[in-house]
Tab-separated table of C-alpha atoms in Angstrom:
chain	number	residue	atom	x	y	z
Y	1	MET	CA	-17.170	23.193	9.777
Y	2	GLU	CA	-19.539	21.393	11.861
Y	3	LEU	CA	-17.940	19.509	14.721
Y	4	ASN	CA	-19.645	16.664	16.327
Y	5	THR	CA	-18.329	15.521	20.428
Y	6	VAL	CA	-18.177	12.085	21.781
Y	7	GLY	CA	-17.102	11.333	25.187
Y	8	ASN	CA	-14.327	8.682	26.331
Y	9	TRP	CA	-14.065	5.759	23.867
Y	10	LEU	CA	-11.039	4.540	22.391
Y	11	ARG	CA	-8.568	1.302	22.361
Y	12	VAL	CA	-5.351	1.886	22.865
Y	13	VAL	CA	-3.484	-0.150	20.151
Y	14	PHE	CA	0.215	0.864	18.616
Y	15	PRO	CA	1.283	-0.003	15.390
Y	16	SER	CA	5.172	0.021	14.309
Y	17	GLY	CA	6.232	2.853	12.366
Y	18	GLN	CA	9.149	2.360	9.537
Y	19	CYS	CA	10.430	4.792	6.956
Y	20	PHE	CA	10.429	3.186	3.877
Y	21	SER	CA	11.827	4.710	-0.060
Y	22	GLN	CA	11.036	2.391	-2.350
Y	23	PHE	CA	7.561	2.535	-4.681
Y	24	THR	CA	5.811	-0.909	-5.003
Y	25	LEU	CA	2.003	-1.949	-5.902
Y	26	ILE	CA	-0.356	-3.853	-3.329
Y	27	ASP	CA	-3.107	-4.973	-5.521
Y	28	GLY	CA	-2.385	-2.487	-8.043
Y	29	GLN	CA	-2.684	-0.188	-5.842
Y	30	ALA	CA	0.491	2.430	-4.883
Y	31	GLN	CA	2.049	1.184	-1.538
Y	32	TYR	CA	3.052	4.379	-0.697
Y	33	PRO	CA	0.500	7.040	-2.197
Y	34	VAL	CA	1.158	10.847	-2.603
Y	35	VAL	CA	-0.933	13.492	-1.011
Y	36	THR	CA	-0.750	17.162	-2.070
Y	37	THR	CA	-1.403	19.579	0.463
Y	38	ASN	CA	-2.055	23.450	0.531
Y	39	TYR	CA	1.541	23.151	2.059
Y	40	GLY	CA	2.797	20.552	-0.284
Y	41	LYS	CA	3.405	16.757	-1.088
Y	42	ILE	CA	3.095	13.666	1.249
Y	43	ARG	CA	4.065	10.425	0.962
Y	44	GLY	CA	2.365	7.727	3.209
Y	45	LEU	CA	1.695	4.541	3.828
Y	46	ARG	CA	-0.149	1.773	2.334
Y	47	THR	CA	-0.401	-0.939	5.041
Y	48	PRO	CA	-2.876	-4.430	5.075
Y	49	LEU	CA	-4.458	-4.756	8.319
Y	50	PRO	CA	-4.668	-8.574	9.960
Y	51	ASN	CA	-8.028	-9.586	9.219
Y	52	GLU	CA	-9.796	-10.893	6.297
Y	53	ILE	CA	-12.936	-8.079	6.716
Y	54	LEU	CA	-10.879	-4.988	7.058
Y	55	GLY	CA	-9.173	-3.596	3.614
Y	56	PRO	CA	-6.128	-1.579	4.245
Y	57	VAL	CA	-5.413	1.793	4.911
Y	58	GLU	CA	-3.158	4.749	4.075
Y	59	GLN	CA	-1.108	5.796	7.128
Y	60	TYR	CA	0.117	9.577	6.607
Y	61	LEU	CA	2.215	9.952	9.964
Y	62	GLY	CA	4.091	12.717	11.528
Y	63	VAL	CA	2.423	15.548	9.392
Y	64	PRO	CA	2.783	18.590	10.350
Y	65	TYR	CA	-0.195	21.114	10.943
Y	66	ALA	CA	1.876	24.033	12.602
Y	67	SER	CA	5.357	25.751	12.797
Y	68	PRO	CA	7.286	24.409	15.468
Y	69	PRO	CA	6.386	26.048	18.884
Y	70	THR	CA	10.400	26.728	19.603
Y	71	GLY	CA	12.383	29.826	20.793
Y	72	GLU	CA	10.105	33.297	19.878
Y	73	ARG	CA	6.975	31.228	19.411
Y	74	ARG	CA	7.256	28.923	22.781
Y	75	PHE	CA	4.260	30.404	24.914
Y	76	GLN	CA	2.635	31.470	22.034
Y	77	PRO	CA	-0.291	30.764	19.973
Y	78	PRO	CA	0.650	27.908	17.106
Y	79	GLU	CA	1.092	29.343	13.678
Y	80	PRO	CA	0.516	27.711	10.278
Y	81	PRO	CA	3.320	25.299	9.455
Y	82	SER	CA	5.739	26.551	6.335
Y	83	SER	CA	5.513	25.045	3.516
Y	84	TRP	CA	7.887	22.699	1.854
Y	85	THR	CA	9.252	21.667	-2.090
Y	86	GLY	CA	9.168	17.940	-2.836
Y	87	VAL	CA	7.426	14.935	-1.455
Y	88	ARG	CA	8.034	14.843	2.317
Y	89	ASN	CA	7.664	11.543	3.841
Y	90	ALA	CA	4.915	10.747	6.074
Y	91	THR	CA	5.944	7.478	7.043
Y	92	GLN	CA	6.643	7.380	10.407
Y	93	PHE	CA	5.771	9.299	13.569
Y	94	ALA	CA	7.110	12.494	14.799
Y	95	ALA	CA	8.258	13.174	18.354
Y	96	VAL	CA	6.348	13.615	21.055
Y	97	CYS	CA	5.463	16.750	23.103
Y	98	PRO	CA	7.970	17.557	26.218
Y	99	GLN	CA	6.880	15.720	29.406
Y	100	TYR	CA	8.083	13.903	32.582
Y	101	LEU	CA	7.011	10.719	33.461
Y	102	ASP	CA	9.661	9.563	35.556
Y	103	GLU	CA	9.046	10.009	38.970
Y	104	ARG	CA	6.635	7.425	38.792
Y	105	SER	CA	6.501	6.315	42.536
Y	106	LEU	CA	5.498	9.425	43.440
Y	107	LEU	CA	2.535	9.627	41.284
Y	108	ASN	CA	1.705	5.888	42.074
Y	109	ASP	CA	0.994	7.714	46.024
Y	110	MET	CA	-1.242	10.305	44.598
Y	111	LEU	CA	-3.407	8.894	41.759
Y	112	PRO	CA	-5.472	5.743	41.667
Y	113	VAL	CA	-4.381	2.277	40.323
Y	114	TRP	CA	-6.321	2.300	36.845
Y	115	PHE	CA	-4.592	6.125	36.367
Y	116	THR	CA	-1.010	4.850	37.064
Y	117	ALA	CA	-1.550	0.961	35.929
Y	118	ASN	CA	-1.711	2.751	32.197
Y	119	LEU	CA	1.966	4.941	33.012
Y	120	ASP	CA	4.559	1.992	32.380
Y	121	THR	CA	2.524	2.140	28.678
Y	122	VAL	CA	2.986	5.611	28.083
Y	123	VAL	CA	6.806	5.899	28.799
Y	124	THR	CA	7.360	3.468	25.920
Y	125	TYR	CA	5.647	5.837	23.402
Y	126	VAL	CA	6.979	8.960	25.115
Y	127	GLN	CA	11.081	8.750	24.310
Y	128	ASP	CA	11.592	10.493	21.567
Y	129	GLN	CA	10.460	14.162	23.015
Y	130	ASN	CA	11.031	17.596	21.272
Y	131	GLU	CA	9.350	21.248	21.451
Y	132	ASP	CA	8.908	20.777	17.712
Y	133	CYS	CA	6.021	18.394	18.224
Y	134	LEU	CA	2.845	19.846	16.528
Y	135	TYR	CA	2.174	16.898	13.948
Y	136	LEU	CA	-0.872	15.042	13.294
Y	137	ASN	CA	-1.757	11.401	11.787
Y	138	ILE	CA	-3.916	10.418	9.174
Y	139	TYR	CA	-5.397	7.264	8.893
Y	140	VAL	CA	-7.495	6.758	5.424
Y	141	PRO	CA	-9.206	3.452	4.599
Y	142	THR	CA	-8.819	2.527	1.098
Y	143	GLU	CA	-11.622	0.134	0.641
Y	144	ASP	CA	-15.468	0.411	2.525
Y	145	GLY	CA	-15.414	-1.344	5.779
Y	146	ALA	CA	-17.340	-4.166	7.170
Y	147	ASN	CA	-20.708	-2.124	7.605
Y	148	THR	CA	-20.858	-0.888	4.046
Y	149	LYS	CA	-24.306	-2.351	3.613
Y	150	LYS	CA	-27.210	-1.914	5.838
Y	151	SER	CA	-28.873	-5.374	6.294
Y	152	ALA	CA	-32.203	-6.697	4.307
Y	153	ASP	CA	-34.225	-6.223	7.780
Y	154	ASP	CA	-32.891	-1.978	7.750
Y	155	ILE	CA	-33.597	-1.896	4.018
Y	156	THR	CA	-37.116	-2.793	4.721
Y	157	SER	CA	-37.998	-1.200	7.856
Y	158	ASN	CA	-37.394	2.420	7.958
Y	159	ASP	CA	-36.675	5.581	6.303
Y	160	ARG	CA	-39.616	5.634	3.726
Y	161	GLY	CA	-38.095	3.206	0.945
Y	162	GLU	CA	-35.080	5.835	1.014
Y	163	ASP	CA	-32.232	3.521	1.877
Y	164	GLU	CA	-28.902	3.750	0.290
Y	165	ASP	CA	-25.431	2.468	0.943
Y	166	ILE	CA	-24.257	4.225	3.553
Y	167	HIS	CA	-21.125	4.478	2.465
Y	168	ASP	CA	-21.132	5.553	-0.699
Y	169	GLN	CA	-17.985	5.392	-2.377
Y	170	ASN	CA	-18.162	8.591	-4.443
Y	171	SER	CA	-18.767	10.383	-1.760
Y	172	LYS	CA	-16.257	12.511	0.876
Y	173	LYS	CA	-15.825	10.164	3.982
Y	174	PRO	CA	-16.396	11.551	7.645
Y	175	VAL	CA	-13.784	12.654	9.942
Y	176	MET	CA	-12.744	11.507	13.216
Y	177	VAL	CA	-10.413	13.180	15.568
Y	178	TYR	CA	-9.456	11.943	18.386
Y	179	ILE	CA	-7.869	13.825	21.113
Y	180	HIS	CA	-5.136	12.154	23.788
Y	181	GLY	CA	-5.969	12.774	27.400
Y	182	GLY	CA	-2.707	12.229	30.117
Y	183	SER	CA	-3.927	14.990	32.635
Y	184	TYR	CA	-3.076	17.604	30.687
Y	185	MET	CA	0.606	16.202	31.290
Y	186	GLU	CA	1.348	13.809	29.144
Y	187	GLY	CA	0.263	10.991	26.310
Y	188	THR	CA	-0.014	11.129	22.642
Y	189	GLY	CA	-1.558	10.861	19.466
Y	190	ASN	CA	1.191	8.518	18.593
Y	191	MET	CA	-0.122	5.726	20.990
Y	192	ILE	CA	-3.693	5.384	19.299
Y	193	ASP	CA	-3.413	3.127	15.783
Y	194	GLY	CA	-6.781	4.403	13.924
Y	195	SER	CA	-6.546	1.961	11.309
Y	196	ILE	CA	-8.943	-0.409	12.127
Y	197	LEU	CA	-11.475	2.089	13.001
Y	198	ALA	CA	-11.128	3.681	9.934
Y	199	SER	CA	-11.307	0.512	8.015
Y	200	TYR	CA	-14.286	-0.584	9.693
Y	201	GLY	CA	-16.146	2.183	10.119
Y	202	ASN	CA	-15.087	3.768	6.471
Y	203	VAL	CA	-14.028	6.912	8.184
Y	204	ILE	CA	-10.870	9.310	8.355
Y	205	VAL	CA	-9.319	8.899	11.844
Y	206	VAL	CA	-7.069	12.042	12.664
Y	207	THR	CA	-5.213	11.860	15.660
Y	208	LEU	CA	-2.448	14.623	17.355
Y	209	ASN	CA	-0.101	15.521	19.389
Y	210	TYR	CA	-0.631	19.225	21.494
Y	211	ARG	CA	1.516	21.261	24.081
Y	212	LEU	CA	1.390	19.442	27.580
Y	213	GLY	CA	2.506	20.640	30.876
Y	214	VAL	CA	4.235	23.912	31.213
Y	215	LEU	CA	4.461	24.506	27.662
Y	216	GLY	CA	0.865	23.905	27.200
Y	217	PHE	CA	-0.984	25.277	29.631
Y	218	LEU	CA	0.699	27.795	31.821
Y	219	SER	CA	-0.307	30.996	32.435
Y	220	THR	CA	1.149	34.583	33.820
Y	221	GLY	CA	-2.661	35.965	33.964
Y	222	ASP	CA	-1.442	38.755	31.691
Y	223	GLN	CA	0.367	39.015	28.776
Y	224	ALA	CA	3.275	37.792	29.161
Y	225	ALA	CA	1.916	34.491	29.000
Y	226	LYS	CA	-2.045	34.183	28.137
Y	227	GLY	CA	-2.031	30.125	28.790
Y	228	ASN	CA	-3.997	27.124	27.016
Y	229	TYR	CA	-1.473	26.992	24.365
Y	230	GLY	CA	-2.188	23.108	24.138
Y	231	LEU	CA	-6.069	24.103	23.390
Y	232	LEU	CA	-4.845	26.326	20.872
Y	233	ASP	CA	-2.607	23.952	19.205
Y	234	GLN	CA	-5.780	21.534	18.681
Y	235	ILE	CA	-8.083	24.684	17.102
Y	236	GLN	CA	-5.019	24.827	14.462
Y	237	ALA	CA	-5.098	21.350	14.102
Y	238	LEU	CA	-8.680	21.334	13.108
Y	239	ARG	CA	-7.861	24.244	10.853
Y	240	TRP	CA	-5.651	22.610	9.063
Y	241	ILE	CA	-7.739	19.580	8.231
Y	242	GLU	CA	-10.821	21.433	6.955
Y	243	GLU	CA	-8.192	23.183	5.102
Y	244	ASN	CA	-6.448	19.869	3.983
Y	245	ILE	CA	-9.122	16.977	4.324
Y	246	GLY	CA	-10.604	17.162	1.227
Y	247	SER	CA	-7.533	16.028	-0.741
Y	248	PHE	CA	-7.516	12.850	1.323
Y	249	GLY	CA	-10.840	11.968	0.524
Y	250	GLY	CA	-12.343	13.616	3.909
Y	251	ASP	CA	-15.438	15.842	4.338
Y	252	PRO	CA	-14.653	19.197	5.888
Y	253	LYS	CA	-18.031	19.510	6.902
Y	254	ARG	CA	-18.581	16.126	8.632
Y	255	VAL	CA	-15.730	16.259	11.549
Y	256	THR	CA	-16.184	14.563	14.777
Y	257	ILE	CA	-14.037	15.194	17.670
Y	258	PHE	CA	-13.924	12.740	19.981
Y	259	GLY	CA	-11.148	12.052	23.625
Y	260	SER	CA	-10.823	10.368	26.239
Y	261	GLY	CA	-9.670	11.608	30.420
Y	262	ALA	CA	-8.541	15.417	29.681
Y	263	GLY	CA	-9.327	14.813	26.130
Y	264	ALA	CA	-12.859	14.382	26.397
Y	265	SER	CA	-12.455	17.474	28.451
Y	266	CYS	CA	-10.828	19.422	25.972
Y	267	VAL	CA	-13.477	18.358	23.898
Y	268	SER	CA	-16.121	19.783	25.975
Y	269	LEU	CA	-14.119	22.952	26.017
Y	270	LEU	CA	-13.396	23.692	22.423
Y	271	THR	CA	-17.626	24.173	22.161
Y	272	LEU	CA	-17.200	26.694	24.484
Y	273	SER	CA	-14.221	28.528	23.301
Y	274	HIS	CA	-14.950	31.728	21.270
Y	275	TYR	CA	-11.936	30.696	19.124
Y	276	SER	CA	-13.673	28.091	17.961
Y	277	GLU	CA	-16.829	30.388	17.096
Y	278	GLY	CA	-14.823	32.606	15.148
Y	279	ASN	CA	-12.795	30.393	12.560
Y	280	ASP	CA	-15.728	28.639	11.434
Y	281	LEU	CA	-15.117	26.120	13.881
Y	282	ARG	CA	-18.736	26.394	15.395
Y	283	SER	CA	-19.184	23.389	17.387
Y	284	ARG	CA	-22.386	21.033	17.767
Y	285	THR	CA	-22.543	18.500	20.627
Y	286	LYS	CA	-24.518	15.299	20.105
């Protein structure tokens, strides 16, 4: 897998997540598409966007990429998820990783205004917390985005007449994986709605949760707790994507990881990690 990194970027938007049980059609396509992963089948939700230019997006929310890091797995590297039978609903967000934001008055005194101004927004998304939190969300475009075709000027002015549709419907789509920020203490991938980026760019967008605070980064300096479990969670998520994104129409060889704040720092750390190099996750900074 080739990973390209991009720095701080993304607009925070949040969709309403609901669970549905019926099956209907939108323009002849399944509103609740089912995808088969290496661990079992999942049912997503086909969501139209409030824009005439942008096509609908399939959302697969709360997809497990690792086993729950609870009990004996606490303070341990993540393990692959268990398989399941039947079809698993992936139409609403999973719980977020444990975090503590109640003492915001203290944070207001310690941190700059541009940071603390976002805390009230973050709080609304982290009410449902659980140590069983290693899940990701996948946004898949169903139609070519607004920039599917090159303009006539581009076609006549570059690459020696070898121009072609930059979004070939028959090809696998590139994948963008967003790592959220939050000073390694708070945040969730659930806050980021990848639908518009997926539809506009004709790319598959993935957001994820990873362990935070003590549960994610405590180190005792010995074998008891080596630390950096949050980073290992991210590597496990990338492994899951490499193994399964093809089922969603994605190209596992064209994966870009990017983030904001601490998430951008994680991207840099992942490019240096020997775990990445040893598992076909060798990174290339762009």
